[in-house]
XYZ file of C-alpha atoms in Angstrom:
327
model
C -20.996 11.331 6.788
C -17.528 10.975 5.321
C -15.002 13.522 4.169
C -16.703 13.347 0.766
C -20.076 14.299 2.225
C -21.737 10.992 1.317
C -21.448 7.474 2.673
C -19.549 4.732 0.859
C -18.082 6.793 -1.964
C -15.156 4.412 -1.899
C -15.689 0.660 -1.739
C -14.824 -1.146 1.474
C -11.956 -3.644 1.567
C -14.010 -6.679 0.569
C -15.610 -4.772 -2.290
C -12.245 -3.431 -3.386
C -10.767 -6.938 -3.500
C -13.658 -8.110 -5.674
C -13.302 -5.316 -8.237
C -11.282 -5.867 -11.384
C -10.710 -4.554 -14.870
C -12.750 -1.642 -16.180
C -14.921 -1.352 -13.095
C -11.874 -1.097 -10.846
C -10.260 1.507 -13.095
C -13.450 3.588 -13.091
C -13.652 3.418 -9.302
C -10.048 4.587 -9.012
C -10.635 7.534 -11.324
C -13.786 8.533 -9.401
C -11.958 8.220 -6.099
C -9.184 10.540 -7.265
C -11.739 13.128 -8.415
C -13.704 12.852 -5.158
C -10.654 13.281 -2.931
C -9.490 16.175 -5.094
C -12.754 17.994 -4.451
C -12.671 17.182 -0.744
C -9.153 18.467 -0.066
C -9.241 21.327 -2.530
C -6.370 20.164 -4.703
C -6.390 20.306 -8.481
C -7.393 16.877 -9.875
C -4.353 16.736 -12.151
C -2.029 17.559 -9.238
C -3.590 14.836 -7.104
C -3.358 12.395 -9.998
C 0.354 13.153 -10.262
C 0.740 12.325 -6.561
C -0.907 8.973 -7.176
C 1.289 8.288 -10.191
C 4.439 9.184 -8.225
C 3.377 6.728 -5.535
C 3.040 3.997 -8.161
C 6.037 5.281 -10.153
C 4.056 5.184 -13.382
C 3.700 7.772 -16.175
C -0.063 7.280 -16.631
C -2.913 5.826 -14.585
C -3.749 3.670 -17.600
C -0.426 1.866 -16.973
C -1.588 0.741 -13.528
C -2.836 -2.832 -13.241
C -5.459 -4.234 -10.887
C -2.890 -4.807 -8.115
C -1.907 -1.126 -8.220
C -5.469 0.135 -8.389
C -6.708 -1.895 -5.432
C -3.916 -0.552 -3.249
C -4.629 3.001 -4.416
C -8.323 2.658 -3.586
C -7.393 1.569 -0.078
C -5.036 4.538 0.295
C -7.687 6.990 -0.869
C -10.166 5.478 1.568
C -7.714 6.037 4.412
C -7.213 9.622 3.240
C -10.993 9.967 3.413
C -10.994 8.793 7.011
C -7.945 10.687 8.289
C -8.780 14.138 6.976
C -7.321 16.803 4.755
C -3.756 16.781 6.078
C -3.139 13.051 5.743
C -3.190 12.567 1.992
C 0.117 14.333 1.190
C 2.087 12.079 3.525
C 0.253 8.912 2.530
C 0.549 9.391 -1.226
C 4.336 9.222 -1.122
C 6.439 6.218 -2.044
C 9.692 5.112 -0.445
C 12.538 6.106 -2.771
C 15.602 4.764 -0.922
C 15.682 0.994 -0.936
C 18.928 -0.572 0.342
C 19.539 -3.770 -1.600
C 22.160 -6.500 -1.300
C 24.927 -6.473 -3.858
C 26.489 -9.288 -5.832
C 24.635 -12.491 -6.644
C 21.857 -11.705 -4.174
C 20.833 -8.404 -5.719
C 17.350 -8.085 -7.157
C 16.298 -5.324 -9.577
C 15.320 -1.960 -8.132
C 11.615 -2.116 -7.205
C 9.237 -0.123 -9.323
C 7.324 1.106 -6.259
C 7.719 0.711 -2.490
C 5.256 1.920 0.150
C 3.838 1.089 3.528
C 0.964 -1.373 3.201
C -2.408 0.333 3.497
C -3.939 -2.781 5.073
C -2.941 -6.316 6.096
C -2.373 -8.521 3.072
C -0.668 -11.561 1.592
C 2.594 -11.541 -0.368
C 1.865 -12.421 -3.989
C 4.932 -14.670 -4.180
C 5.562 -16.520 -0.903
C 2.091 -16.147 0.622
C 3.329 -14.792 3.947
C 1.114 -12.211 5.586
C 2.130 -8.609 6.171
C 0.548 -6.000 8.417
C -0.572 -2.454 7.714
C 2.436 -0.160 7.581
C 4.989 -2.831 6.659
C 6.941 -2.028 3.533
C 5.682 -3.774 0.410
C 6.460 -3.174 -3.234
C 6.035 -4.008 -6.870
C 8.927 -5.436 -8.880
C 9.653 -3.795 -12.238
C 7.496 -4.764 -15.187
C 8.917 -7.287 -17.615
C 7.948 -7.865 -21.217
C 9.424 -11.344 -21.191
C 6.701 -13.807 -22.083
C 5.115 -15.914 -20.746
C 5.511 -14.245 -17.372
C 2.615 -12.376 -15.787
C 3.047 -9.256 -13.623
C 3.240 -10.235 -9.962
C 1.325 -8.317 -7.297
C 2.579 -6.625 -4.131
C 5.471 -8.441 -2.491
C 6.558 -8.568 1.129
C 9.916 -7.002 1.964
C 11.718 -10.344 2.006
C 10.541 -11.340 -1.464
C 11.082 -7.860 -2.859
C 14.652 -7.410 -1.597
C 16.182 -10.343 0.293
C 14.921 -13.635 -1.132
C 18.018 -14.263 -3.268
C 20.520 -13.087 -0.652
C 18.945 -14.914 2.294
C 16.817 -17.629 0.640
C 14.559 -19.897 2.628
C 13.769 -23.408 1.511
C 10.426 -22.362 0.109
C 12.105 -19.571 -1.868
C 14.077 -22.263 -3.703
C 10.888 -24.285 -4.235
C 9.186 -21.228 -5.707
C 11.978 -20.878 -8.241
C 11.424 -24.509 -9.219
C 7.663 -24.024 -9.456
C 7.640 -20.936 -11.644
C 10.486 -22.073 -13.894
C 8.708 -25.371 -14.593
C 5.367 -23.535 -14.889
C 6.823 -21.285 -17.583
C 8.187 -24.269 -19.488
C 11.850 -23.383 -19.069
C 14.366 -26.087 -19.861
C 15.914 -25.744 -16.429
C 15.995 -23.886 -13.125
C 18.675 -21.293 -12.415
C 19.914 -20.895 -8.838
C 22.553 -18.578 -7.439
C 25.226 -19.718 -4.983
C 23.131 -18.865 -1.907
C 20.189 -20.884 -3.197
C 22.487 -23.761 -4.143
C 23.716 -23.820 -0.540
C 20.164 -24.058 0.808
C 19.311 -26.868 -1.602
C 22.573 -28.701 -0.892
C 21.906 -28.623 2.847
C 18.368 -29.940 2.321
C 19.504 -32.821 0.114
C 22.383 -33.890 2.361
C 20.872 -33.327 5.789
C 19.425 -36.849 5.762
C 21.944 -39.365 4.316
C 19.196 -41.948 3.762
C 17.803 -39.821 0.918
C 20.604 -41.138 -1.316
C 18.946 -44.564 -1.088
C 15.467 -43.329 -1.952
C 13.745 -44.635 -5.048
C 13.834 -41.344 -7.064
C 17.537 -40.805 -6.246
C 18.379 -44.387 -7.215
C 16.501 -44.008 -10.512
C 18.190 -40.687 -11.343
C 21.376 -40.300 -9.236
C 22.116 -36.835 -7.898
C 25.788 -37.232 -6.953
C 26.987 -35.049 -9.838
C 24.333 -32.499 -8.980
C 25.658 -32.336 -5.412
C 29.145 -31.665 -6.759
C 27.807 -28.755 -8.834
C 25.828 -27.379 -5.893
C 28.904 -27.488 -3.638
C 31.035 -25.728 -6.229
C 28.397 -23.062 -6.822
C 28.017 -22.466 -3.096
C 31.777 -22.214 -2.524
C 32.401 -19.983 -5.551
C 29.265 -17.837 -5.108
C 28.253 -18.494 -8.695
C 25.629 -16.097 -10.035
C 23.794 -18.815 -11.979
C 23.907 -22.599 -11.878
C 21.404 -24.337 -14.128
C 19.694 -27.594 -13.269
C 17.781 -29.392 -15.999
C 14.016 -29.789 -15.747
C 14.493 -33.543 -15.306
C 16.908 -32.979 -12.415
C 14.447 -30.528 -10.883
C 11.704 -33.175 -10.969
C 14.042 -35.705 -9.352
C 15.039 -33.270 -6.605
C 11.405 -32.528 -5.807
C 10.592 -36.245 -5.609
C 13.583 -36.820 -3.302
C 12.683 -33.910 -1.020
C 9.186 -35.301 -0.701
C 10.713 -38.296 1.080
C 12.821 -36.226 3.470
C 11.880 -36.707 7.150
C 10.589 -33.841 9.261
C 13.332 -31.462 10.300
C 13.540 -28.262 12.378
C 15.125 -26.682 9.304
C 11.926 -27.239 7.313
C 9.099 -24.945 8.379
C 5.391 -25.757 7.981
C 5.307 -23.217 5.142
C 8.160 -25.049 3.418
C 6.251 -28.320 3.717
C 3.028 -26.782 2.401
C 4.855 -25.309 -0.579
C 6.511 -28.640 -1.353
C 3.204 -30.526 -1.108
C 1.505 -28.000 -3.396
C 4.372 -28.172 -5.883
C 4.199 -31.982 -6.005
C 0.431 -31.856 -6.482
C 0.537 -29.397 -9.358
C 3.389 -31.142 -11.138
C 1.276 -34.309 -11.055
C -1.758 -32.410 -12.343
C 0.211 -30.954 -15.234
C 1.330 -34.471 -16.064
C -2.030 -36.256 -15.754
C -4.489 -33.458 -16.672
C -7.259 -34.615 -14.279
C -9.468 -31.645 -15.214
C -9.487 -32.746 -18.855
C -8.162 -29.480 -20.275
C -8.413 -29.580 -24.068
C -4.900 -29.538 -25.489
C -6.285 -28.350 -28.836
C -7.470 -25.166 -27.145
C -4.644 -24.506 -24.689
C -1.691 -26.314 -26.262
C 0.947 -27.952 -24.121
C 2.770 -24.876 -22.840
C 2.274 -22.448 -19.991
C -1.317 -21.615 -20.991
C -2.214 -25.272 -20.550
C -0.492 -25.378 -17.167
C -2.206 -22.169 -16.112
C -5.620 -23.597 -17.046
C -4.954 -26.838 -15.173
C -4.002 -24.762 -12.130
C -7.252 -22.796 -12.379
C -9.335 -25.967 -12.551
C -7.603 -27.902 -9.783
C -10.021 -29.758 -7.532
C -7.751 -29.130 -4.546
C -6.714 -25.449 -4.479
C -3.405 -24.651 -2.803
C -1.582 -21.463 -1.960
C 0.307 -21.793 -5.239
C -2.831 -22.223 -7.326
C -4.506 -19.273 -5.601
C -1.527 -16.980 -6.266
C -1.154 -18.238 -9.845
C 1.542 -17.365 -12.316
C 3.883 -18.052 -13.887
C 5.509 -14.978 -12.401
C 8.795 -13.554 -13.553
C 11.460 -14.520 -10.996
C 14.587 -12.497 -11.725
C 17.591 -14.517 -12.873
C 21.135 -13.247 -12.261
C 22.571 -11.850 -15.472
C 25.979 -13.046 -16.566
C 28.245 -12.117 -19.474
C 29.486 -14.681 -22.026
C 32.346 -15.646 -19.695
C 29.952 -16.349 -16.842
C 30.746 -13.231 -14.786
C 27.990 -11.475 -12.880
C 26.427 -8.388 -14.442
C 25.187 -6.197 -11.585
C 21.572 -5.043 -11.754
C 20.823 -1.359 -11.304
């Protein structure tokens, strides 16, 4: 018997992951009511604890990512007993963030992970208890809300970018149909190092067809000046990706970097060739078309499984190009 007096009141992890939409929302509401009865706390008071954890005004504002995590938390409260739920249903409120061009917006919610999981942006795994969080909602179309992020992606990815962090900016900017990709000075430095580490890349076919010398000058200047935003055109982004594909193996490029690059190249080709035969009359030629092609890919990758396009925060600048700090 469980704390609720019956077995399997709350779905197990696999069942929780499979739930979505109305069914998931109903399960969450039932779970709150059941735990309320078990611990002797008023249902509205317990609901407020849940909402404070998610930092939302109403449970109806929670999406599937929020609700799955809440179901897992309530299940742990079921297992640990009456005294555990108050400590568990409490979010982290102090989040030290880098300043300057590496600062990301204040997270909407931060908490210890209830169970091992996968970051919704970079795909790295995290363990139970590691801090994870949700970025703030954005109403900017066509971006979709992103799920729970690992600590690096939530706080540090623009201050201490890895090579695959730069690739993810390329992927989601091109996915969303933006006219270019915006990188800050730290990201420009990572990309500059990658492009210049092997001098032979300057003789590669994509570089010869679309020379990148001027782009290198801009990347150097942005790195040296710590520019908040340097924009590369979509065409330049495609050229850079093609050049990087020809880069030899390097200790600076991790297996995860290589997997992300391979997936990015694959999906760019799919968006160009439409091998799944997506009807343009139904999906158009914008992000909905690209999203549908990603769903129908014959060779799923980490990028296709995580989906998108997600909103990747871009440094804000004033008309004179000066950084506007994010609160």
